């Protein structure tokens, strides 16, 4: 499978616990994006990487959230001290270059439920 | 007001009907995407367009840059077309801005 893959697909955690999600982009793609989608809403931008450099972070990304892409390949998104409001679908996308006139490919998402 | 607005929010139709989903945006863009999201959550890119019209099978997407409006049409709709269709635009700052989606349900 050469698409974008995310792991795990589903995660249920107790409030206050830390969780980490992984995204493996399409291998030659240098851009990697994280989005969050809550029920009934469209996805919202969280952060993106060009290779290993994190270029931008949304205000949605509080200090409990951290994302890394250490070798410019896969990326991890960690949420510390989870809160019920963190329950959402976390989507990863990758593209070759910027979004402008370059198609982005999305993963299946990781659905987080904080209980 | 959202920068990307879609209508309708929900649409139920009979199999075979011609479907139109509309998208209006208020920001400058370099391209517009139509995406399909199935209940499992995965998103598939249907179209990326910056002008005119594109066709892929039973799907047609059009965009009018001057009016800042795009439409997605589905001809001869089928129950397997049931999904959430999301309009998204490439903003000037290289991020995608998403609409809230249109939930389409095609009845057999």
Short mmCIF file of C-alpha atoms in Angstrom, two decimals:
data_model
loop_
_atom_site.label_atom_id
_atom_site.label_comp_id
_atom_site.label_asym_id
_atom_site.label_seq_id
_atom_site.Cartn_x
_atom_site.Cartn_y
_atom_site.Cartn_z
CA UNK A 1 0.00 0.00 0.00
CA UNK A 2 1.61 3.26 -1.06
CA UNK A 3 -0.98 5.63 0.43
CA UNK A 4 -0.87 7.65 3.64
CA UNK A 5 -1.28 5.41 6.66
CA UNK A 6 -2.18 6.34 10.19
CA UNK A 7 -1.91 4.31 13.35
CA UNK A 8 -3.90 3.55 15.38
CA UNK A 9 -7.26 3.88 13.64
CA UNK A 10 -9.08 4.18 16.94
CA UNK A 11 -7.91 5.13 20.41
CA UNK A 12 -9.94 5.29 23.61
CA UNK A 13 -8.16 6.81 26.57
CA UNK A 14 -8.94 8.08 30.02
CA UNK A 15 -8.82 11.78 30.67
CA UNK A 16 -5.38 12.84 31.79
CA UNK A 17 -3.51 10.14 29.90
CA UNK A 18 -1.01 10.84 27.12
CA UNK A 19 -1.58 9.52 23.61
CA UNK A 20 0.61 9.39 20.52
CA UNK A 21 -0.49 8.96 16.92
CA UNK A 22 1.66 8.10 13.96
CA UNK A 23 1.40 9.08 10.31
CA UNK A 24 3.38 7.52 7.49
CA UNK A 25 3.13 9.72 4.39
CA UNK A 26 3.65 8.72 0.80
CA UNK A 27 7.38 8.11 0.64
CA UNK A 28 8.45 10.83 -1.78
CA UNK A 29 6.19 13.51 -0.26
CA UNK A 30 8.06 16.23 1.58
CA UNK A 31 5.01 18.00 3.02
CA UNK A 32 3.04 16.46 5.87
CA UNK A 33 -0.05 18.03 7.44
CA UNK A 34 -2.06 17.31 10.58
CA UNK A 35 -5.75 18.23 10.81
CA UNK A 36 -8.40 17.73 13.46
CA UNK A 37 -12.04 17.06 12.69
CA UNK A 38 -14.82 17.14 15.27
CA UNK A 39 -18.24 15.70 14.71
CA UNK A 40 -20.20 17.50 12.03
CA UNK A 41 -17.38 19.86 11.20
CA UNK A 42 -14.84 20.06 8.43
CA UNK A 43 -11.19 19.36 9.24
CA UNK A 44 -9.19 22.16 10.89
CA UNK A 45 -5.52 22.78 10.33
CA UNK A 46 -3.18 21.92 13.21
CA UNK A 47 0.37 21.97 11.87
CA UNK A 48 2.54 21.06 8.93
CA UNK A 49 6.08 19.98 8.13
CA UNK A 50 8.33 20.43 5.18
CA UNK A 51 10.73 17.54 5.48
CA UNK A 52 11.69 17.53 9.17
CA UNK A 53 10.99 21.23 9.77
CA UNK A 54 7.74 22.19 11.45
CA UNK A 55 6.77 25.33 9.55
CA UNK A 56 3.54 26.38 11.18
CA UNK A 57 1.35 25.60 14.16
CA UNK A 58 -2.27 26.57 14.57
CA UNK A 59 -3.53 28.29 17.71
CA UNK A 60 -5.63 25.14 18.12
CA UNK A 61 -2.41 23.36 19.01
CA UNK A 62 -2.12 24.08 22.72
CA UNK A 63 1.05 23.37 24.67
CA UNK A 64 -0.33 19.91 25.44
CA UNK A 65 0.10 19.03 21.76
CA UNK A 66 3.41 18.33 20.13
CA UNK A 67 4.24 17.03 16.69
CA UNK A 68 7.50 15.75 15.31
CA UNK A 69 8.87 14.50 12.04
CA UNK A 70 12.40 13.62 13.07
CA UNK A 71 13.78 12.21 9.84
CA UNK A 72 11.46 13.90 7.42
CA UNK A 73 9.51 10.70 6.88
CA UNK A 74 6.88 9.57 9.40
CA UNK A 75 5.38 11.99 11.90
CA UNK A 76 3.99 11.64 15.40
CA UNK A 77 1.36 13.76 17.13
CA UNK A 78 1.35 13.55 20.92
CA UNK A 79 -1.34 14.86 23.21
CA UNK A 80 -0.43 15.11 26.87
CA UNK A 81 -2.95 15.16 29.72
CA UNK A 82 -5.85 14.50 27.37
CA UNK A 83 -9.15 16.28 27.92
CA UNK A 84 -12.61 15.30 26.75
CA UNK A 85 -12.51 18.17 24.29
CA UNK A 86 -9.62 16.47 22.52
CA UNK A 87 -12.02 13.78 21.28
CA UNK A 88 -11.93 14.07 17.51
CA UNK A 89 -10.68 12.52 14.31
CA UNK A 90 -7.03 13.37 13.69
CA UNK A 91 -6.21 13.37 10.00
CA UNK A 92 -2.83 13.35 8.32
CA UNK A 93 -2.16 14.35 4.73
CA UNK A 94 0.93 14.52 2.60
CA UNK A 95 1.86 16.19 -0.65
CA UNK A 96 4.83 16.82 -2.87
CA UNK A 97 5.60 20.47 -2.36
CA UNK A 98 2.98 22.91 -1.13
CA UNK A 99 -0.73 22.54 -1.51
CA UNK A 100 -0.80 25.01 -4.37
CA UNK A 101 -1.71 23.03 -7.44
CA UNK A 102 -0.41 19.88 -5.79
CA UNK A 103 -2.82 17.21 -4.75
CA UNK A 104 -2.84 16.22 -1.09
CA UNK A 105 -3.42 12.61 -0.10
CA UNK A 106 -5.16 11.86 3.17
CA UNK A 107 -4.85 9.02 5.61
CA UNK A 108 -7.79 7.16 7.13
CA UNK A 109 -7.48 9.16 10.33
CA UNK A 110 -7.16 8.27 13.99
CA UNK A 111 -10.38 8.58 15.95
CA UNK A 112 -9.64 9.60 19.54
CA UNK A 113 -12.21 9.22 22.29
CA UNK A 114 -11.35 10.61 25.72
CA UNK A 115 -13.53 9.22 28.49
CA UNK B 1 -18.99 33.43 8.81
CA UNK B 2 -16.90 30.51 7.59
CA UNK B 3 -14.49 31.18 4.80
CA UNK B 4 -15.83 28.14 2.95
CA UNK B 5 -19.58 27.55 2.92
CA UNK B 6 -21.29 24.50 1.51
CA UNK B 7 -24.93 23.86 0.72
CA UNK B 8 -26.92 21.89 1.41
CA UNK B 9 -25.66 20.50 4.72
CA UNK B 10 -27.66 17.33 4.25
CA UNK B 11 -29.15 15.84 1.11
CA UNK B 12 -31.24 12.72 0.65
CA UNK B 13 -32.17 11.63 -2.86
CA UNK B 14 -33.42 8.61 -4.76
CA UNK B 15 -31.09 6.43 -6.76
CA UNK B 16 -30.66 7.80 -10.26
CA UNK B 17 -31.23 11.45 -9.38
CA UNK B 18 -28.88 14.22 -10.49
CA UNK B 19 -27.11 15.67 -7.47
CA UNK B 20 -25.63 19.15 -7.05
CA UNK B 21 -23.58 20.31 -4.09
CA UNK B 22 -22.51 23.94 -3.91
CA UNK B 23 -19.49 25.63 -2.40
CA UNK B 24 -18.83 29.34 -1.94
CA UNK B 25 -15.66 30.82 -0.55
CA UNK B 26 -14.60 34.27 0.53
CA UNK B 27 -10.79 34.13 0.39
CA UNK B 28 -8.30 34.29 -2.43
CA UNK B 29 -7.37 30.82 -3.55
CA UNK B 30 -4.97 29.07 -5.85
CA UNK B 31 -7.01 25.87 -6.13
CA UNK B 32 -10.19 24.23 -4.89
CA UNK B 33 -10.60 20.60 -3.86
CA UNK B 34 -13.60 18.34 -3.68
CA UNK B 35 -13.11 15.51 -1.22
CA UNK B 36 -15.16 12.47 -0.30
CA UNK B 37 -15.26 11.15 3.24
CA UNK B 38 -16.84 7.79 4.07
CA UNK B 39 -18.14 6.83 7.54
CA UNK B 40 -14.79 5.29 8.52
CA UNK B 41 -13.27 8.76 8.27
CA UNK B 42 -10.78 8.35 5.43
CA UNK B 43 -10.76 11.15 2.90
CA UNK B 44 -10.34 10.67 -0.82
CA UNK B 45 -9.52 13.51 -3.15
CA UNK B 46 -12.02 13.67 -6.03
CA UNK B 47 -10.97 16.81 -7.86
CA UNK B 48 -8.51 19.63 -7.65
CA UNK B 49 -9.32 22.52 -9.94
CA UNK B 50 -8.39 26.13 -10.40
CA UNK B 51 -10.58 27.00 -13.39
CA UNK B 52 -13.30 25.64 -15.63
CA UNK B 53 -14.62 22.16 -15.32
CA UNK B 54 -13.40 18.61 -14.71
CA UNK B 55 -15.17 15.31 -15.24
CA UNK B 56 -14.39 11.91 -13.84
CA UNK B 57 -16.90 9.18 -14.53
CA UNK B 58 -20.25 10.29 -13.13
CA UNK B 59 -18.71 13.19 -11.23
CA UNK B 60 -18.38 16.71 -12.61
CA UNK B 61 -16.83 19.68 -10.82
CA UNK B 62 -17.01 23.27 -11.96
CA UNK B 63 -15.52 26.45 -10.60
CA UNK B 64 -16.21 30.13 -11.26
CA UNK B 65 -13.26 32.10 -9.93
CA UNK B 66 -14.93 35.50 -10.41
CA UNK B 67 -17.99 34.45 -8.43
CA UNK B 68 -15.95 32.42 -5.93
CA UNK B 69 -18.23 29.47 -6.38
CA UNK B 70 -17.87 25.80 -7.22
CA UNK B 71 -20.31 22.97 -7.76
CA UNK B 72 -19.97 19.22 -7.60
CA UNK B 73 -22.46 17.24 -9.67
CA UNK B 74 -23.19 13.53 -9.55
CA UNK B 75 -25.10 12.04 -12.45
CA UNK B 76 -27.13 8.82 -12.14
CA UNK B 77 -26.56 8.74 -8.38
CA UNK B 78 -26.12 5.39 -6.66
CA UNK B 79 -26.34 4.31 -3.00
CA UNK B 80 -22.57 3.81 -2.97
CA UNK B 81 -22.23 7.56 -3.56
CA UNK B 82 -23.54 8.08 -0.03
CA UNK B 83 -20.80 9.91 1.86
CA UNK B 84 -19.80 13.33 3.13
CA UNK B 85 -18.55 15.60 0.36
CA UNK B 86 -16.17 18.30 1.48
CA UNK B 87 -15.15 21.42 -0.39
CA UNK B 88 -11.72 22.78 0.50
CA UNK B 89 -9.63 25.65 -0.81
CA UNK B 90 -5.92 26.35 -0.90
CA UNK B 91 -5.56 29.64 0.89
CA UNK B 92 -2.75 32.09 0.14
CA UNK B 93 -0.83 30.88 3.21
CA UNK B 94 -0.44 27.37 1.84
CA UNK B 95 -3.02 25.77 4.13
CA UNK B 96 -6.22 24.07 3.15
CA UNK B 97 -9.43 25.61 4.49
CA UNK B 98 -12.25 23.10 4.66
CA UNK B 99 -15.99 23.48 4.46
CA UNK B 100 -18.16 21.60 6.93
CA UNK B 101 -19.21 19.07 4.37
CA UNK B 102 -22.45 17.93 2.77
CA UNK B 103 -23.86 14.64 3.99
CA UNK B 104 -25.33 12.82 0.98
CA UNK B 105 -27.61 9.82 1.34
CA UNK B 106 -28.81 8.04 -1.78
CA UNK B 107 -31.79 5.75 -1.27
CA UNK B 108 -32.08 2.57 -3.35
#
